[in-house]
PDB file of C-alpha atoms in Angstrom:
ATOM      1  CA  ASP A  23      -0.080   0.123   0.011  1.00  0.00           C
ATOM      2  CA  VAL A  24       1.301   3.087  -0.701  1.00  0.00           C
ATOM      3  CA  LYS A  25       2.597   5.210   1.893  1.00  0.00           C
ATOM      4  CA  VAL A  26       3.661   9.140   2.877  1.00  0.00           C
ATOM      5  CA  THR A  27       5.018   9.653   5.784  1.00  0.00           C
ATOM      6  CA  GLN A  28       5.415  12.814   7.873  1.00  0.00           C
ATOM      7  CA  SER A  29       7.684  12.715  10.399  1.00  0.00           C
ATOM      8  CA  SER A  30       5.340  14.452  13.004  1.00  0.00           C
ATOM      9  CA  ARG A  31       1.494  14.380  14.197  1.00  0.00           C
ATOM     10  CA  TYR A  32       2.269  17.403  16.122  1.00  0.00           C
ATOM     11  CA  LEU A  33       4.655  20.201  16.554  1.00  0.00           C
ATOM     12  CA  VAL A  34       5.148  23.716  19.625  1.00  0.00           C
ATOM     13  CA  LYS A  35       8.150  25.895  18.550  1.00  0.00           C
ATOM     14  CA  ARG A  36       8.687  29.167  19.841  1.00  0.00           C
ATOM     15  CA  THR A  37       9.142  32.372  17.057  1.00  0.00           C
ATOM     16  CA  GLY A  38      12.354  32.886  15.513  1.00  0.00           C
ATOM     17  CA  GLU A  39      13.219  29.485  15.607  1.00  0.00           C
ATOM     18  CA  LYS A  40      13.991  27.337  12.748  1.00  0.00           C
ATOM     19  CA  VAL A  41      11.580  24.245  12.315  1.00  0.00           C
ATOM     20  CA  PHE A  42      12.198  20.905   9.833  1.00  0.00           C
ATOM     21  CA  LEU A  43       9.141  19.192   8.452  1.00  0.00           C
ATOM     22  CA  GLU A  44       9.872  16.063   6.931  1.00  0.00           C
ATOM     23  CA  CYS A  45       8.141  13.740   4.153  1.00  0.00           C
ATOM     24  CA  VAL A  46       8.976  10.496   3.254  1.00  0.00           C
ATOM     25  CA  GLN A  47       7.166   8.433   0.186  1.00  0.00           C
ATOM     26  CA  ASP A  48       7.619   5.084  -0.971  1.00  0.00           C
ATOM     27  CA  MET A  49       5.612   4.885  -3.875  1.00  0.00           C
ATOM     28  CA  ASP A  50       8.835   6.430  -6.015  1.00  0.00           C
ATOM     29  CA  HIS A  51       7.267   9.288  -6.883  1.00  0.00           C
ATOM     30  CA  GLU A  52       8.573  12.085  -9.022  1.00  0.00           C
ATOM     31  CA  ASN A  53       6.858  14.802  -7.736  1.00  0.00           C
ATOM     32  CA  MET A  54       6.260  15.855  -3.600  1.00  0.00           C
ATOM     33  CA  PHE A  55       4.176  18.725  -2.990  1.00  0.00           C
ATOM     34  CA  TRP A  56       3.842  20.751   0.148  1.00  0.00           C
ATOM     35  CA  TYR A  57       0.275  22.651   1.565  1.00  0.00           C
ATOM     36  CA  ARG A  58      -0.480  24.430   4.390  1.00  0.00           C
ATOM     37  CA  GLN A  59      -4.715  23.529   5.081  1.00  0.00           C
ATOM     38  CA  ASP A  60      -6.241  27.027   7.611  1.00  0.00           C
ATOM     39  CA  PRO A  61      -9.992  27.057   7.617  1.00  0.00           C
ATOM     40  CA  GLY A  62     -11.639  28.831   4.954  1.00  0.00           C
ATOM     41  CA  LEU A  63      -8.688  28.879   3.481  1.00  0.00           C
ATOM     42  CA  GLY A  64      -8.590  24.987   2.313  1.00  0.00           C
ATOM     43  CA  LEU A  65      -5.143  23.520   1.239  1.00  0.00           C
ATOM     44  CA  ARG A  66      -2.793  26.547  -0.685  1.00  0.00           C
ATOM     45  CA  LEU A  67       0.908  25.079  -1.992  1.00  0.00           C
ATOM     46  CA  ILE A  68       3.762  26.274  -0.499  1.00  0.00           C
ATOM     47  CA  TYR A  69       6.479  24.454  -2.930  1.00  0.00           C
ATOM     48  CA  PHE A  70       6.390  21.367  -4.686  1.00  0.00           C
ATOM     49  CA  SER A  71       9.489  19.631  -6.118  1.00  0.00           C
ATOM     50  CA  TYR A  72       9.533  17.867  -9.232  1.00  0.00           C
ATOM     51  CA  ASP A  73      12.417  16.237  -8.976  1.00  0.00           C
ATOM     52  CA  VAL A  74      15.678  15.704  -7.172  1.00  0.00           C
ATOM     53  CA  LYS A  75      16.908  18.921  -6.529  1.00  0.00           C
ATOM     54  CA  MET A  76      14.760  20.837  -8.242  1.00  0.00           C
ATOM     55  CA  LYS A  77      12.195  23.231  -6.873  1.00  0.00           C
ATOM     56  CA  GLU A  78       9.216  25.131  -7.367  1.00  0.00           C
ATOM     57  CA  LYS A  79       7.200  28.434  -5.373  1.00  0.00           C
ATOM     58  CA  GLY A  80       3.748  27.756  -5.231  1.00  0.00           C
ATOM     59  CA  ASP A  81       1.577  30.231  -4.391  1.00  0.00           C
ATOM     60  CA  ILE A  82       2.331  31.191  -0.837  1.00  0.00           C
ATOM     61  CA  PRO A  83       6.158  30.254  -0.407  1.00  0.00           C
ATOM     62  CA  GLU A  84       7.403  33.579   2.245  1.00  0.00           C
ATOM     63  CA  GLY A  85       8.725  32.586   5.077  1.00  0.00           C
ATOM     64  CA  TYR A  86       9.385  28.856   3.458  1.00  0.00           C
ATOM     65  CA  SER A  87      12.394  27.171   2.004  1.00  0.00           C
ATOM     66  CA  VAL A  88      12.663  23.149   0.835  1.00  0.00           C
ATOM     67  CA  SER A  89      14.704  20.484   0.377  1.00  0.00           C
ATOM     68  CA  ARG A  90      15.042  17.689  -1.656  1.00  0.00           C
ATOM     69  CA  GLU A  91      18.103  15.624  -1.404  1.00  0.00           C
ATOM     70  CA  LYS A  92      16.817  12.522  -2.520  1.00  0.00           C
ATOM     71  CA  LYS A  93      13.654  11.006  -4.614  1.00  0.00           C
ATOM     72  CA  GLU A  94      11.677   9.613  -1.603  1.00  0.00           C
ATOM     73  CA  ARG A  95      12.075  12.937   0.674  1.00  0.00           C
ATOM     74  CA  PHE A  96      11.306  16.462   0.639  1.00  0.00           C
ATOM     75  CA  SER A  97      12.014  18.765   3.640  1.00  0.00           C
ATOM     76  CA  LEU A  98      10.155  22.216   4.925  1.00  0.00           C
ATOM     77  CA  ILE A  99      12.030  25.012   6.604  1.00  0.00           C
ATOM     78  CA  LEU A 100      10.487  27.735   8.475  1.00  0.00           C
ATOM     79  CA  GLU A 101      13.627  29.148   8.253  1.00  0.00           C
ATOM     80  CA  SER A 102      12.599  31.742  11.404  1.00  0.00           C
ATOM     81  CA  ALA A 103       9.088  30.484  12.503  1.00  0.00           C
ATOM     82  CA  SER A 104       7.043  33.506  13.240  1.00  0.00           C
ATOM     83  CA  THR A 105       3.209  32.795  14.836  1.00  0.00           C
ATOM     84  CA  ASN A 106       1.385  33.400  11.407  1.00  0.00           C
ATOM     85  CA  GLN A 107       2.909  30.136  10.359  1.00  0.00           C
ATOM     86  CA  THR A 108       0.298  28.109  13.426  1.00  0.00           C
ATOM     87  CA  SER A 109      -1.010  26.067  10.860  1.00  0.00           C
ATOM     88  CA  MET A 110      -1.618  22.046   9.538  1.00  0.00           C
ATOM     89  CA  TYR A 111       1.186  21.691   6.762  1.00  0.00           C
ATOM     90  CA  LEU A 112       0.269  18.853   4.517  1.00  0.00           C
ATOM     91  CA  CYS A 113       2.553  16.798   2.439  1.00  0.00           C
ATOM     92  CA  ALA A 114       1.701  14.814  -0.353  1.00  0.00           C
ATOM     93  CA  SER A 115       3.273  13.249  -3.792  1.00  0.00           C
ATOM     94  CA  GLY A 116       2.493  12.065  -6.982  1.00  0.00           C
ATOM     95  CA  ARG A 117       3.388  11.031 -10.904  1.00  0.00           C
ATOM     96  CA  GLN A 118       2.824  13.449 -13.829  1.00  0.00           C
ATOM     97  CA  ARG A 119       2.174  16.731 -12.241  1.00  0.00           C
ATOM     98  CA  SER A 120       1.762  18.347 -15.763  1.00  0.00           C
ATOM     99  CA  SER A 121      -1.701  15.583 -16.054  1.00  0.00           C
ATOM    100  CA  ASN A 122      -2.488  16.096 -12.213  1.00  0.00           C
ATOM    101  CA  GLN A 123      -2.681  13.094 -11.672  1.00  0.00           C
ATOM    102  CA  PRO A 124      -3.940  11.975  -8.300  1.00  0.00           C
ATOM    103  CA  GLN A 125      -1.663  13.025  -4.987  1.00  0.00           C
ATOM    104  CA  HIS A 126      -1.414  10.290  -2.314  1.00  0.00           C
ATOM    105  CA  PHE A 127      -1.266  12.607   1.497  1.00  0.00           C
ATOM    106  CA  GLY A 128       0.488  12.272   4.678  1.00  0.00           C
ATOM    107  CA  ASP A 129      -1.426  12.651   7.525  1.00  0.00           C
ATOM    108  CA  GLY A 130      -0.149  15.940   8.444  1.00  0.00           C
ATOM    109  CA  THR A 131       1.984  18.131  11.226  1.00  0.00           C
ATOM    110  CA  ARG A 132       0.012  20.336  13.415  1.00  0.00           C
ATOM    111  CA  LEU A 133       2.476  23.139  14.303  1.00  0.00           C
ATOM    112  CA  SER A 134       2.055  25.463  16.553  1.00  0.00           C
ATOM    113  CA  ILE A 135       4.374  28.797  16.939  1.00  0.00           C
ATOM    114  CA  LEU A 136       4.134  30.340  20.432  1.00  0.00           C
TER     115      LEU A 136
ATOM    116  CA  SER B  25      -9.988  34.184  -8.478  1.00  0.00           C
ATOM    117  CA  GLN B  26      -9.684  30.397 -10.491  1.00  0.00           C
ATOM    118  CA  GLN B  27     -10.232  29.375  -7.095  1.00  0.00           C
ATOM    119  CA  GLY B  28     -12.225  26.014  -6.866  1.00  0.00           C
ATOM    120  CA  GLU B  29     -15.886  26.736  -4.688  1.00  0.00           C
ATOM    121  CA  GLU B  30     -17.154  24.159  -2.740  1.00  0.00           C
ATOM    122  CA  ASP B  31     -20.954  24.769  -2.164  1.00  0.00           C
ATOM    123  CA  PRO B  32     -22.880  24.109   0.625  1.00  0.00           C
ATOM    124  CA  GLN B  33     -19.282  24.910   2.746  1.00  0.00           C
ATOM    125  CA  ALA B  34     -21.694  22.601   5.505  1.00  0.00           C
ATOM    126  CA  LEU B  35     -24.159  20.261   4.475  1.00  0.00           C
ATOM    127  CA  SER B  36     -25.503  17.499   7.670  1.00  0.00           C
ATOM    128  CA  ILE B  37     -27.777  14.983   6.636  1.00  0.00           C
ATOM    129  CA  GLN B  38     -29.319  11.820   7.999  1.00  0.00           C
ATOM    130  CA  GLU B  39     -28.138   8.365   7.662  1.00  0.00           C
ATOM    131  CA  GLY B  40     -28.616   6.894   4.726  1.00  0.00           C
ATOM    132  CA  GLU B  41     -29.646   9.601   2.658  1.00  0.00           C
ATOM    133  CA  ASN B  42     -27.844  11.218  -0.445  1.00  0.00           C
ATOM    134  CA  ALA B  43     -25.338  14.076  -0.078  1.00  0.00           C
ATOM    135  CA  THR B  44     -24.665  16.597  -2.976  1.00  0.00           C
ATOM    136  CA  MET B  45     -22.063  18.567  -3.656  1.00  0.00           C
ATOM    137  CA  ASN B  46     -20.976  21.200  -5.355  1.00  0.00           C
ATOM    138  CA  CYS B  47     -17.582  22.218  -7.061  1.00  0.00           C
ATOM    139  CA  SER B  48     -17.713  25.357  -9.272  1.00  0.00           C
ATOM    140  CA  TYR B  49     -14.454  26.929 -11.399  1.00  0.00           C
ATOM    141  CA  LYS B  50     -13.789  30.393 -13.996  1.00  0.00           C
ATOM    142  CA  THR B  51     -11.605  28.663 -16.800  1.00  0.00           C
ATOM    143  CA  SER B  52     -11.444  25.810 -18.478  1.00  0.00           C
ATOM    144  CA  ILE B  53      -9.442  22.352 -17.315  1.00  0.00           C
ATOM    145  CA  ASN B  54      -7.989  19.678 -17.840  1.00  0.00           C
ATOM    146  CA  ASN B  55      -9.182  17.080 -14.803  1.00  0.00           C
ATOM    147  CA  LEU B  56     -11.369  17.278 -11.847  1.00  0.00           C
ATOM    148  CA  GLN B  57     -10.890  15.102  -8.612  1.00  0.00           C
ATOM    149  CA  TRP B  58     -12.919  14.696  -5.405  1.00  0.00           C
ATOM    150  CA  TYR B  59     -10.718  13.989  -1.953  1.00  0.00           C
ATOM    151  CA  ARG B  60     -11.983  13.192   1.338  1.00  0.00           C
ATOM    152  CA  GLN B  61     -10.370  14.278   4.613  1.00  0.00           C
ATOM    153  CA  ASN B  62     -11.344  12.183   7.845  1.00  0.00           C
ATOM    154  CA  SER B  63     -10.673  15.328  11.139  1.00  0.00           C
ATOM    155  CA  GLY B  64      -7.028  15.512  11.551  1.00  0.00           C
ATOM    156  CA  ARG B  65      -5.779  13.581   8.635  1.00  0.00           C
ATOM    157  CA  GLY B  66      -4.721  13.965   4.955  1.00  0.00           C
ATOM    158  CA  LEU B  67      -6.439  13.793   2.266  1.00  0.00           C
ATOM    159  CA  VAL B  68      -8.033  10.383   0.513  1.00  0.00           C
ATOM    160  CA  HIS B  69      -8.379  10.556  -3.341  1.00  0.00           C
ATOM    161  CA  LEU B  70     -11.842   9.572  -4.385  1.00  0.00           C
ATOM    162  CA  ILE B  71     -11.665   9.681  -7.841  1.00  0.00           C
ATOM    163  CA  LEU B  72     -11.276  11.871 -11.275  1.00  0.00           C
ATOM    164  CA  ILE B  73     -13.040  12.569 -13.441  1.00  0.00           C
ATOM    165  CA  ARG B  74     -10.941  14.271 -17.244  1.00  0.00           C
ATOM    166  CA  SER B  75     -12.496  16.840 -18.849  1.00  0.00           C
ATOM    167  CA  ASN B  76     -14.606  15.084 -22.187  1.00  0.00           C
ATOM    168  CA  GLU B  77     -16.022  12.845 -19.511  1.00  0.00           C
ATOM    169  CA  ARG B  78     -19.575  14.177 -18.302  1.00  0.00           C
ATOM    170  CA  GLU B  79     -19.920  11.119 -15.571  1.00  0.00           C
ATOM    171  CA  LYS B  80     -18.450   8.776 -13.940  1.00  0.00           C
ATOM    172  CA  HIS B  81     -19.087   6.199 -10.717  1.00  0.00           C
ATOM    173  CA  SER B  82     -16.986   4.375  -7.828  1.00  0.00           C
ATOM    174  CA  GLY B  83     -19.317   2.193  -5.609  1.00  0.00           C
ATOM    175  CA  ARG B  84     -21.597   4.390  -3.956  1.00  0.00           C
ATOM    176  CA  LEU B  85     -19.812   7.939  -5.575  1.00  0.00           C
ATOM    177  CA  ARG B  86     -21.131   9.353  -9.032  1.00  0.00           C
ATOM    178  CA  VAL B  87     -19.605  12.125 -10.245  1.00  0.00           C
ATOM    179  CA  THR B  88     -20.399  14.636 -12.889  1.00  0.00           C
ATOM    180  CA  LEU B  89     -19.130  17.614 -15.169  1.00  0.00           C
ATOM    181  CA  ASP B  90     -20.727  20.099 -16.908  1.00  0.00           C
ATOM    182  CA  THR B  91     -18.229  21.721 -19.028  1.00  0.00           C
ATOM    183  CA  SER B  92     -20.377  24.736 -20.210  1.00  0.00           C
ATOM    184  CA  LYS B  93     -21.309  25.216 -16.713  1.00  0.00           C
ATOM    185  CA  LYS B  94     -17.868  24.443 -15.684  1.00  0.00           C
ATOM    186  CA  SER B  95     -18.918  22.611 -12.417  1.00  0.00           C
ATOM    187  CA  SER B  96     -19.160  19.500 -10.951  1.00  0.00           C
ATOM    188  CA  SER B  97     -21.043  17.491  -8.426  1.00  0.00           C
ATOM    189  CA  LEU B  98     -20.657  14.688  -5.775  1.00  0.00           C
ATOM    190  CA  LEU B  99     -23.203  12.677  -5.052  1.00  0.00           C
ATOM    191  CA  ILE B 100     -22.747  10.009  -2.061  1.00  0.00           C
ATOM    192  CA  THR B 101     -25.869   7.862  -2.124  1.00  0.00           C
ATOM    193  CA  ALA B 102     -26.865   5.873   0.800  1.00  0.00           C
ATOM    194  CA  SER B 103     -24.649   8.010   3.283  1.00  0.00           C
ATOM    195  CA  ARG B 104     -22.998   5.956   6.229  1.00  0.00           C
ATOM    196  CA  ALA B 105     -21.692   7.952   9.405  1.00  0.00           C
ATOM    197  CA  ALA B 106     -17.810   6.661   8.092  1.00  0.00           C
ATOM    198  CA  ASP B 107     -18.488   9.003   5.520  1.00  0.00           C
ATOM    199  CA  THR B 108     -18.618  12.349   7.486  1.00  0.00           C
ATOM    200  CA  ALA B 109     -15.730  13.892   6.655  1.00  0.00           C
ATOM    201  CA  SER B 110     -14.540  16.983   4.282  1.00  0.00           C
ATOM    202  CA  TYR B 111     -14.492  16.756   0.724  1.00  0.00           C
ATOM    203  CA  PHE B 112     -12.625  19.251  -1.440  1.00  0.00           C
ATOM    204  CA  CYS B 113     -11.951  19.081  -5.564  1.00  0.00           C
ATOM    205  CA  ASN B 114      -8.938  19.746  -7.553  1.00  0.00           C
ATOM    206  CA  LEU B 115      -8.668  21.036 -10.853  1.00  0.00           C
ATOM    207  CA  LEU B 116      -5.300  21.749 -12.945  1.00  0.00           C
ATOM    208  CA  TYR B 117      -6.418  24.292 -14.964  1.00  0.00           C
ATOM    209  CA  SER B 118      -5.659  23.990 -18.848  1.00  0.00           C
ATOM    210  CA  SER B 119      -3.737  27.851 -19.447  1.00  0.00           C
ATOM    211  CA  ALA B 120      -1.545  27.798 -16.362  1.00  0.00           C
ATOM    212  CA  SER B 121      -0.907  24.159 -15.362  1.00  0.00           C
ATOM    213  CA  LYS B 122      -1.869  25.383 -12.358  1.00  0.00           C
ATOM    214  CA  ILE B 123      -3.475  22.952  -9.909  1.00  0.00           C
ATOM    215  CA  ILE B 124      -6.145  24.148  -7.226  1.00  0.00           C
ATOM    216  CA  PHE B 125      -8.049  22.657  -4.366  1.00  0.00           C
ATOM    217  CA  GLY B 126     -11.227  24.564  -3.264  1.00  0.00           C
ATOM    218  CA  SER B 127     -11.677  24.868   0.282  1.00  0.00           C
ATOM    219  CA  GLY B 128     -14.227  22.257   0.916  1.00  0.00           C
ATOM    220  CA  THR B 129     -17.284  20.969   2.057  1.00  0.00           C
ATOM    221  CA  ARG B 130     -17.745  19.760   5.712  1.00  0.00           C
ATOM    222  CA  LEU B 131     -20.154  16.636   5.469  1.00  0.00           C
ATOM    223  CA  SER B 132     -21.767  15.808   8.754  1.00  0.00           C
ATOM    224  CA  ILE B 133     -23.925  12.497   9.143  1.00  0.00           C
ATOM    225  CA  ARG B 134     -26.623  12.353  11.608  1.00  0.00           C
ATOM    226  CA  PRO B 135     -27.198   8.670  13.357  1.00  0.00           C
TER     227      PRO B 135
END
């Protein structure tokens, strides 16, 4: 069965900290995505990666960076966490972004910035 | 805005009844998908319908697509308590290669 694993379900950090969210997929998918989900706003794309070491900005990349050193792992980095980055973060993977093939999601990381 | 819009935002029905939720969009799409999200969990893909298709079925799910009205409907028949979840449409806009998730419909099934 396909699996996308996010390293933490819940995380509490302080403002100004550098925060790493990790995501691993076991489906050999080319594409990986990071979204944040906030009430009433749906899912918003932060960054995606279509290959190792390749990345593209999504709709709300400010304050975030990403890293993809291996095909199966995609990391989201909050360079200096702020309270407005408190949110649910969802990682997904999929094939053929250009044809919008179904994405497979992890269970999310609920991040609180104090 | 190119955002996919679902309606209603929330829906509460009796177990056994049918649930219908809708998704509207602005410009032409390549395909449209529906996802389910149980509380506190990630999204699960339900069904994909291509722009040249009008209807698809999967078990108790029926999806329709009307490209002239730029809208899609998800029908869940004979609802069960386990159907309680949020449902999202997801679109790929042809022109911008932009993937959009709607803001979702929260479905509650009353016993």
